[in-house]
Amino acid sequence: MTHTLKFAGLVLLTLVTVSACHKKPKDEAAPGAPPVVAAPMSFAKSDADVDVRLSLPDPIKLYPELHARLYQEGVATLTAFIDQARKDHAQNSSDGFIEPPYSHAIDWKISAQSERLVSLFAEEDDFQGGAHPNHTFQTLLWDKTGKDLLSASHLFAPGADFKPINSYVCRQIEAARSKRAGEPITQGGSGFACPKFAESRLILLPSVQTGKIGAIGALYAPYDVGPYAEGAYEIHVPQAMLTGLIAPEFASQFGGEAVKAEALAKPVSKP
C-alpha cells in the first residue's frame, strides 16, 4: 500500500511539473492574435457643408495610450461637429439662406518634456458662421510614470500663494498689449480682468538644462484677457519664480532658465 501511494504521488508531481512547463505567461500574445495597430496621426473630412481636420505631433508615437486617446477624442469631437454642420446647412438651405462651410481644426503640439512629464497644447479654430472664426486652446499634461493624464493643479503645492505670480502675469499682458498698440494700455483699460495664473491654460516650457522644465506658460485665447482683435497672449513664468509653489513630488522636474522660444510661434519639443 505504501509503495502504491508513493508511485501515485510521483505521477501527480510529474503531471503538475509538465503542466507548469507548458503554461504560457499571461502577457504572451495568443497565436494568430493581430498586432497592435497604432492610431493614425491625422483625420480630415471635407465637403460642401463642412471642413474638419485633426493633427497630432510625431513624438506622440512614444506614448501609445495618449496617442490613441487624443485621436479617438478628436475624431469624436469632429464627427459630432460634422453632423451638426450638415443639420444647420440643411435647415438654412430650406429657409433660403446660403452660407459658407463650417470648419473646425484641432492641431496638437508638444511644448516640452521632462523625465516624467509631457506637456501638450492644441490650437483650435472653429467657424460656424458669423464675422470670424473662434480661436481657443486645450492644454494637457501626461504623466509618463502613471501613463495617464495629470491635472495641472497637481503641479502646485497645496495652499500655494499665487498673488505675486498673478500680478506678474497681469503686468506681462499689459506690456505685450502696449507693445502691440504702440501706447500704454492697462488691463483695467482693456475692460478685461487680470487672470488667475493657476486657473489658466498652462503649458510647460523646456529648459536649457536637458530634461528639465524652465518655465510654465499660460495661453490666453482671444476674449480671455482682451478683445478678439488683440489675438492670443502667451505669458511665461520662469521656474525660479515658482520656487516653493511647485509640489515636492514634481520639484525635480524643474531647473535652469527657459529656452527662449514662443510655443505658439514655433513649438519646441525636447525629449
PDB file of N, CA and C in Angstrom, residues 168-237:
ATOM      1  N   TYR A 168       2.368  89.431 -11.626  1.00  0.00           N
ATOM      2  CA  TYR A 168       3.404  89.383 -12.671  1.00  0.00           C
ATOM      3  C   TYR A 168       2.781  89.087 -14.036  1.00  0.00           C
ATOM      4  N   VAL A 169       1.894  88.106 -14.088  1.00  0.00           N
ATOM      5  CA  VAL A 169       1.247  87.740 -15.353  1.00  0.00           C
ATOM      6  C   VAL A 169       0.448  88.911 -15.908  1.00  0.00           C
ATOM      7  N   CYS A 170      -0.270  89.604 -15.035  1.00  0.00           N
ATOM      8  CA  CYS A 170      -1.075  90.740 -15.484  1.00  0.00           C
ATOM      9  C   CYS A 170      -0.190  91.842 -16.061  1.00  0.00           C
ATOM     10  N   ARG A 171       0.941  92.109 -15.406  1.00  0.00           N
ATOM     11  CA  ARG A 171       1.862  93.139 -15.914  1.00  0.00           C
ATOM     12  C   ARG A 171       2.447  92.725 -17.270  1.00  0.00           C
ATOM     13  N   GLN A 172       2.709  91.439 -17.443  1.00  0.00           N
ATOM     14  CA  GLN A 172       3.245  90.960 -18.714  1.00  0.00           C
ATOM     15  C   GLN A 172       2.216  91.098 -19.838  1.00  0.00           C
ATOM     16  N   ILE A 173       0.956  90.853 -19.524  1.00  0.00           N
ATOM     17  CA  ILE A 173      -0.105  91.041 -20.520  1.00  0.00           C
ATOM     18  C   ILE A 173      -0.201  92.513 -20.903  1.00  0.00           C
ATOM     19  N   GLU A 174      -0.143  93.386 -19.901  1.00  0.00           N
ATOM     20  CA  GLU A 174      -0.197  94.826 -20.173  1.00  0.00           C
ATOM     21  C   GLU A 174       0.975  95.265 -21.043  1.00  0.00           C
ATOM     22  N   ALA A 175       2.163  94.728 -20.759  1.00  0.00           N
ATOM     23  CA  ALA A 175       3.346  95.089 -21.543  1.00  0.00           C
ATOM     24  C   ALA A 175       3.203  94.620 -22.982  1.00  0.00           C
ATOM     25  N   ALA A 176       2.696  93.396 -23.168  1.00  0.00           N
ATOM     26  CA  ALA A 176       2.519  92.863 -24.521  1.00  0.00           C
ATOM     27  C   ALA A 176       1.455  93.650 -25.279  1.00  0.00           C
ATOM     28  N   ARG A 177       0.365  93.996 -24.602  1.00  0.00           N
ATOM     29  CA  ARG A 177      -0.697  94.766 -25.242  1.00  0.00           C
ATOM     30  C   ARG A 177      -0.193  96.155 -25.637  1.00  0.00           C
ATOM     31  N   SER A 178       0.525  96.790 -24.746  1.00  0.00           N
ATOM     32  CA  SER A 178       1.032  98.136 -25.023  1.00  0.00           C
ATOM     33  C   SER A 178       2.004  98.127 -26.194  1.00  0.00           C
ATOM     34  N   LYS A 179       2.810  97.080 -26.284  1.00  0.00           N
ATOM     35  CA  LYS A 179       3.754  96.963 -27.394  1.00  0.00           C
ATOM     36  C   LYS A 179       3.016  96.808 -28.716  1.00  0.00           C
ATOM     37  N   ARG A 180       1.950  96.014 -28.722  1.00  0.00           N
ATOM     38  CA  ARG A 180       1.165  95.821 -29.943  1.00  0.00           C
ATOM     39  C   ARG A 180       0.461  97.110 -30.354  1.00  0.00           C
ATOM     40  N   ALA A 181      -0.057  97.828 -29.355  1.00  0.00           N
ATOM     41  CA  ALA A 181      -0.835  99.034 -29.648  1.00  0.00           C
ATOM     42  C   ALA A 181       0.035 100.252 -29.913  1.00  0.00           C
ATOM     43  N   GLY A 182       1.282 100.202 -29.439  1.00  0.00           N
ATOM     44  CA  GLY A 182       2.160 101.347 -29.610  1.00  0.00           C
ATOM     45  C   GLY A 182       1.912 102.438 -28.596  1.00  0.00           C
ATOM     46  N   GLU A 183       1.149 102.116 -27.559  1.00  0.00           N
ATOM     47  CA  GLU A 183       0.868 103.064 -26.487  1.00  0.00           C
ATOM     48  C   GLU A 183       0.498 102.289 -25.227  1.00  0.00           C
ATOM     49  N   PRO A 184       0.721 102.865 -24.046  1.00  0.00           N
ATOM     50  CA  PRO A 184       0.418 102.151 -22.801  1.00  0.00           C
ATOM     51  C   PRO A 184      -1.083 101.890 -22.641  1.00  0.00           C
ATOM     52  N   ILE A 185      -1.436 100.636 -22.370  1.00  0.00           N
ATOM     53  CA  ILE A 185      -2.827 100.267 -22.096  1.00  0.00           C
ATOM     54  C   ILE A 185      -2.831  99.295 -20.921  1.00  0.00           C
ATOM     55  N   THR A 186      -3.484  99.668 -19.848  1.00  0.00           N
ATOM     56  CA  THR A 186      -3.543  98.803 -18.672  1.00  0.00           C
ATOM     57  C   THR A 186      -4.600  97.716 -18.867  1.00  0.00           C
ATOM     58  N   GLN A 187      -4.539  96.717 -18.008  1.00  0.00           N
ATOM     59  CA  GLN A 187      -5.542  95.659 -18.088  1.00  0.00           C
ATOM     60  C   GLN A 187      -6.922  96.209 -17.763  1.00  0.00           C
ATOM     61  N   GLY A 188      -6.978  97.109 -16.784  1.00  0.00           N
ATOM     62  CA  GLY A 188      -8.251  97.730 -16.456  1.00  0.00           C
ATOM     63  C   GLY A 188      -8.807  98.528 -17.620  1.00  0.00           C
ATOM     64  N   GLY A 189      -7.913  99.181 -18.360  1.00  0.00           N
ATOM     65  CA  GLY A 189      -8.336  99.967 -19.506  1.00  0.00           C
ATOM     66  C   GLY A 189      -8.841  99.125 -20.657  1.00  0.00           C
ATOM     67  N   SER A 190      -8.499  97.843 -20.654  1.00  0.00           N
ATOM     68  CA  SER A 190      -8.937  96.953 -21.737  1.00  0.00           C
ATOM     69  C   SER A 190     -10.366  96.472 -21.529  1.00  0.00           C
ATOM     70  N   GLY A 191     -10.862  96.628 -20.293  1.00  0.00           N
ATOM     71  CA  GLY A 191     -12.200  96.140 -19.995  1.00  0.00           C
ATOM     72  C   GLY A 191     -12.236  94.687 -19.561  1.00  0.00           C
ATOM     73  N   PHE A 192     -11.055  94.080 -19.417  1.00  0.00           N
ATOM     74  CA  PHE A 192     -10.966  92.675 -19.008  1.00  0.00           C
ATOM     75  C   PHE A 192     -10.204  92.572 -17.692  1.00  0.00           C
ATOM     76  N   ALA A 193     -10.594  91.606 -16.867  1.00  0.00           N
ATOM     77  CA  ALA A 193      -9.947  91.412 -15.570  1.00  0.00           C
ATOM     78  C   ALA A 193      -8.611  90.696 -15.724  1.00  0.00           C
ATOM     79  N   CYS A 194      -7.747  90.863 -14.740  1.00  0.00           N
ATOM     80  CA  CYS A 194      -6.490  90.117 -14.719  1.00  0.00           C
ATOM     81  C   CYS A 194      -6.795  88.641 -14.466  1.00  0.00           C
ATOM     82  N   PRO A 195      -6.137  87.741 -15.178  1.00  0.00           N
ATOM     83  CA  PRO A 195      -6.408  86.314 -14.990  1.00  0.00           C
ATOM     84  C   PRO A 195      -5.727  85.764 -13.744  1.00  0.00           C
ATOM     85  N   LYS A 196      -6.212  84.637 -13.278  1.00  0.00           N
ATOM     86  CA  LYS A 196      -5.559  83.898 -12.203  1.00  0.00           C
ATOM     87  C   LYS A 196      -4.686  82.822 -12.836  1.00  0.00           C
ATOM     88  N   PHE A 197      -3.408  82.878 -12.554  1.00  0.00           N
ATOM     89  CA  PHE A 197      -2.437  82.001 -13.208  1.00  0.00           C
ATOM     90  C   PHE A 197      -2.787  80.524 -13.071  1.00  0.00           C
ATOM     91  N   ALA A 198      -3.082  80.074 -11.859  1.00  0.00           N
ATOM     92  CA  ALA A 198      -3.320  78.645 -11.623  1.00  0.00           C
ATOM     93  C   ALA A 198      -4.578  78.141 -12.313  1.00  0.00           C
ATOM     94  N   GLU A 199      -5.478  79.053 -12.704  1.00  0.00           N
ATOM     95  CA  GLU A 199      -6.711  78.666 -13.379  1.00  0.00           C
ATOM     96  C   GLU A 199      -6.611  78.846 -14.892  1.00  0.00           C
ATOM     97  N   SER A 200      -5.442  79.237 -15.366  1.00  0.00           N
ATOM     98  CA  SER A 200      -5.235  79.467 -16.795  1.00  0.00           C
ATOM     99  C   SER A 200      -4.914  78.161 -17.511  1.00  0.00           C
ATOM    100  N   ARG A 201      -4.869  78.210 -18.837  1.00  0.00           N
ATOM    101  CA  ARG A 201      -4.442  77.047 -19.622  1.00  0.00           C
ATOM    102  C   ARG A 201      -2.915  77.038 -19.606  1.00  0.00           C
ATOM    103  N   LEU A 202      -2.347  76.086 -18.899  1.00  0.00           N
ATOM    104  CA  LEU A 202      -0.909  76.088 -18.633  1.00  0.00           C
ATOM    105  C   LEU A 202      -0.168  75.054 -19.468  1.00  0.00           C
ATOM    106  N   ILE A 203       1.036  75.431 -19.893  1.00  0.00           N
ATOM    107  CA  ILE A 203       1.930  74.515 -20.593  1.00  0.00           C
ATOM    108  C   ILE A 203       3.308  74.588 -19.942  1.00  0.00           C
ATOM    109  N   LEU A 204       4.067  73.527 -20.079  1.00  0.00           N
ATOM    110  CA  LEU A 204       5.453  73.527 -19.619  1.00  0.00           C
ATOM    111  C   LEU A 204       6.352  73.954 -20.765  1.00  0.00           C
ATOM    112  N   LEU A 205       7.451  74.617 -20.421  1.00  0.00           N
ATOM    113  CA  LEU A 205       8.398  75.095 -21.426  1.00  0.00           C
ATOM    114  C   LEU A 205       9.783  74.554 -21.109  1.00  0.00           C
ATOM    115  N   PRO A 206      10.531  74.129 -22.127  1.00  0.00           N
ATOM    116  CA  PRO A 206      11.814  73.462 -21.900  1.00  0.00           C
ATOM    117  C   PRO A 206      12.879  74.384 -21.332  1.00  0.00           C
ATOM    118  N   SER A 207      13.799  73.778 -20.610  1.00  0.00           N
ATOM    119  CA  SER A 207      14.926  74.488 -20.015  1.00  0.00           C
ATOM    120  C   SER A 207      16.172  74.309 -20.877  1.00  0.00           C
ATOM    121  N   VAL A 208      17.152  75.163 -20.640  1.00  0.00           N
ATOM    122  CA  VAL A 208      18.451  74.976 -21.285  1.00  0.00           C
ATOM    123  C   VAL A 208      19.138  73.737 -20.713  1.00  0.00           C
ATOM    124  N   GLN A 209      18.668  73.265 -19.553  1.00  0.00           N
ATOM    125  CA  GLN A 209      19.150  72.012 -18.973  1.00  0.00           C
ATOM    126  C   GLN A 209      18.328  70.859 -19.546  1.00  0.00           C
ATOM    127  N   THR A 210      18.971  69.948 -20.216  1.00  0.00           N
ATOM    128  CA  THR A 210      18.284  68.838 -20.863  1.00  0.00           C
ATOM    129  C   THR A 210      17.415  68.062 -19.879  1.00  0.00           C
ATOM    130  N   GLY A 211      16.168  67.817 -20.290  1.00  0.00           N
ATOM    131  CA  GLY A 211      15.256  67.030 -19.472  1.00  0.00           C
ATOM    132  C   GLY A 211      14.592  67.785 -18.347  1.00  0.00           C
ATOM    133  N   LYS A 212      14.808  69.105 -18.262  1.00  0.00           N
ATOM    134  CA  LYS A 212      14.203  69.911 -17.204  1.00  0.00           C
ATOM    135  C   LYS A 212      13.195  70.905 -17.796  1.00  0.00           C
ATOM    136  N   ILE A 213      12.333  71.412 -16.930  1.00  0.00           N
ATOM    137  CA  ILE A 213      11.361  72.434 -17.300  1.00  0.00           C
ATOM    138  C   ILE A 213      11.867  73.784 -16.809  1.00  0.00           C
ATOM    139  N   GLY A 214      11.935  74.763 -17.722  1.00  0.00           N
ATOM    140  CA  GLY A 214      12.483  76.063 -17.371  1.00  0.00           C
ATOM    141  C   GLY A 214      11.449  77.121 -17.035  1.00  0.00           C
ATOM    142  N   ALA A 215      10.191  76.877 -17.414  1.00  0.00           N
ATOM    143  CA  ALA A 215       9.134  77.856 -17.149  1.00  0.00           C
ATOM    144  C   ALA A 215       7.781  77.189 -17.331  1.00  0.00           C
ATOM    145  N   ILE A 216       6.772  77.836 -16.799  1.00  0.00           N
ATOM    146  CA  ILE A 216       5.390  77.438 -17.071  1.00  0.00           C
ATOM    147  C   ILE A 216       4.748  78.580 -17.837  1.00  0.00           C
ATOM    148  N   GLY A 217       4.130  78.249 -18.949  1.00  0.00           N
ATOM    149  CA  GLY A 217       3.488  79.256 -19.775  1.00  0.00           C
ATOM    150  C   GLY A 217       1.976  79.228 -19.613  1.00  0.00           C
ATOM    151  N   ALA A 218       1.353  80.380 -19.781  1.00  0.00           N
ATOM    152  CA  ALA A 218      -0.106  80.487 -19.753  1.00  0.00           C
ATOM    153  C   ALA A 218      -0.569  80.960 -21.125  1.00  0.00           C
ATOM    154  N   LEU A 219      -1.521  80.243 -21.706  1.00  0.00           N
ATOM    155  CA  LEU A 219      -2.052  80.583 -23.021  1.00  0.00           C
ATOM    156  C   LEU A 219      -3.431  81.210 -22.864  1.00  0.00           C
ATOM    157  N   TYR A 220      -3.596  82.386 -23.451  1.00  0.00           N
ATOM    158  CA  TYR A 220      -4.871  83.094 -23.377  1.00  0.00           C
ATOM    159  C   TYR A 220      -5.392  83.325 -24.789  1.00  0.00           C
ATOM    160  N   ALA A 221      -6.552  82.768 -25.077  1.00  0.00           N
ATOM    161  CA  ALA A 221      -7.171  82.919 -26.387  1.00  0.00           C
ATOM    162  C   ALA A 221      -7.845  84.284 -26.488  1.00  0.00           C
ATOM    163  N   PRO A 222      -8.192  84.707 -27.703  1.00  0.00           N
ATOM    164  CA  PRO A 222      -8.965  85.943 -27.847  1.00  0.00           C
ATOM    165  C   PRO A 222     -10.220  85.897 -26.968  1.00  0.00           C
ATOM    166  N   TYR A 223     -10.514  87.012 -26.346  1.00  0.00           N
ATOM    167  CA  TYR A 223     -11.615  87.192 -25.406  1.00  0.00           C
ATOM    168  C   TYR A 223     -11.278  86.733 -23.987  1.00  0.00           C
ATOM    169  N   ASP A 224     -10.175  86.016 -23.781  1.00  0.00           N
ATOM    170  CA  ASP A 224      -9.825  85.582 -22.423  1.00  0.00           C
ATOM    171  C   ASP A 224      -9.379  86.759 -21.562  1.00  0.00           C
ATOM    172  N   VAL A 225      -8.466  87.566 -22.104  1.00  0.00           N
ATOM    173  CA  VAL A 225      -7.932  88.696 -21.340  1.00  0.00           C
ATOM    174  C   VAL A 225      -7.974  89.999 -22.133  1.00  0.00           C
ATOM    175  N   GLY A 226      -8.597  89.959 -23.305  1.00  0.00           N
ATOM    176  CA  GLY A 226      -8.673  91.143 -24.143  1.00  0.00           C
ATOM    177  C   GLY A 226      -9.629  90.913 -25.296  1.00  0.00           C
ATOM    178  N   PRO A 227      -9.947  91.949 -26.052  1.00  0.00           N
ATOM    179  CA  PRO A 227     -10.865  91.811 -27.182  1.00  0.00           C
ATOM    180  C   PRO A 227     -10.303  90.905 -28.275  1.00  0.00           C
ATOM    181  N   TYR A 228     -11.188  90.436 -29.126  1.00  0.00           N
ATOM    182  CA  TYR A 228     -10.807  89.497 -30.186  1.00  0.00           C
ATOM    183  C   TYR A 228      -9.683  90.040 -31.060  1.00  0.00           C
ATOM    184  N   ALA A 229      -9.758  91.324 -31.375  1.00  0.00           N
ATOM    185  CA  ALA A 229      -8.785  91.928 -32.291  1.00  0.00           C
ATOM    186  C   ALA A 229      -7.357  91.865 -31.765  1.00  0.00           C
ATOM    187  N   GLU A 230      -7.180  91.743 -30.451  1.00  0.00           N
ATOM    188  CA  GLU A 230      -5.827  91.683 -29.886  1.00  0.00           C
ATOM    189  C   GLU A 230      -5.157  90.334 -30.121  1.00  0.00           C
ATOM    190  N   GLY A 231      -5.946  89.316 -30.390  1.00  0.00           N
ATOM    191  CA  GLY A 231      -5.368  87.997 -30.611  1.00  0.00           C
ATOM    192  C   GLY A 231      -5.041  87.289 -29.307  1.00  0.00           C
ATOM    193  N   ALA A 232      -4.182  86.276 -29.410  1.00  0.00           N
ATOM    194  CA  ALA A 232      -3.827  85.452 -28.251  1.00  0.00           C
ATOM    195  C   ALA A 232      -2.620  86.025 -27.513  1.00  0.00           C
ATOM    196  N   TYR A 233      -2.500  85.636 -26.259  1.00  0.00           N
ATOM    197  CA  TYR A 233      -1.339  86.003 -25.445  1.00  0.00           C
ATOM    198  C   TYR A 233      -0.689  84.740 -24.893  1.00  0.00           C
ATOM    199  N   GLU A 234       0.632  84.736 -24.881  1.00  0.00           N
ATOM    200  CA  GLU A 234       1.405  83.651 -24.287  1.00  0.00           C
ATOM    201  C   GLU A 234       2.359  84.260 -23.267  1.00  0.00           C
ATOM    202  N   ILE A 235       2.132  83.968 -22.002  1.00  0.00           N
ATOM    203  CA  ILE A 235       2.918  84.556 -20.923  1.00  0.00           C
ATOM    204  C   ILE A 235       3.736  83.469 -20.233  1.00  0.00           C
ATOM    205  N   HIS A 236       5.041  83.715 -20.084  1.00  0.00           N
ATOM    206  CA  HIS A 236       5.938  82.745 -19.451  1.00  0.00           C
ATOM    207  C   HIS A 236       6.282  83.178 -18.029  1.00  0.00           C
ATOM    208  N   VAL A 237       6.224  82.231 -17.108  1.00  0.00           N
ATOM    209  CA  VAL A 237       6.653  82.471 -15.727  1.00  0.00           C
ATOM    210  C   VAL A 237       7.871  81.589 -15.475  1.00  0.00           C
TER     211      VAL A 237
END
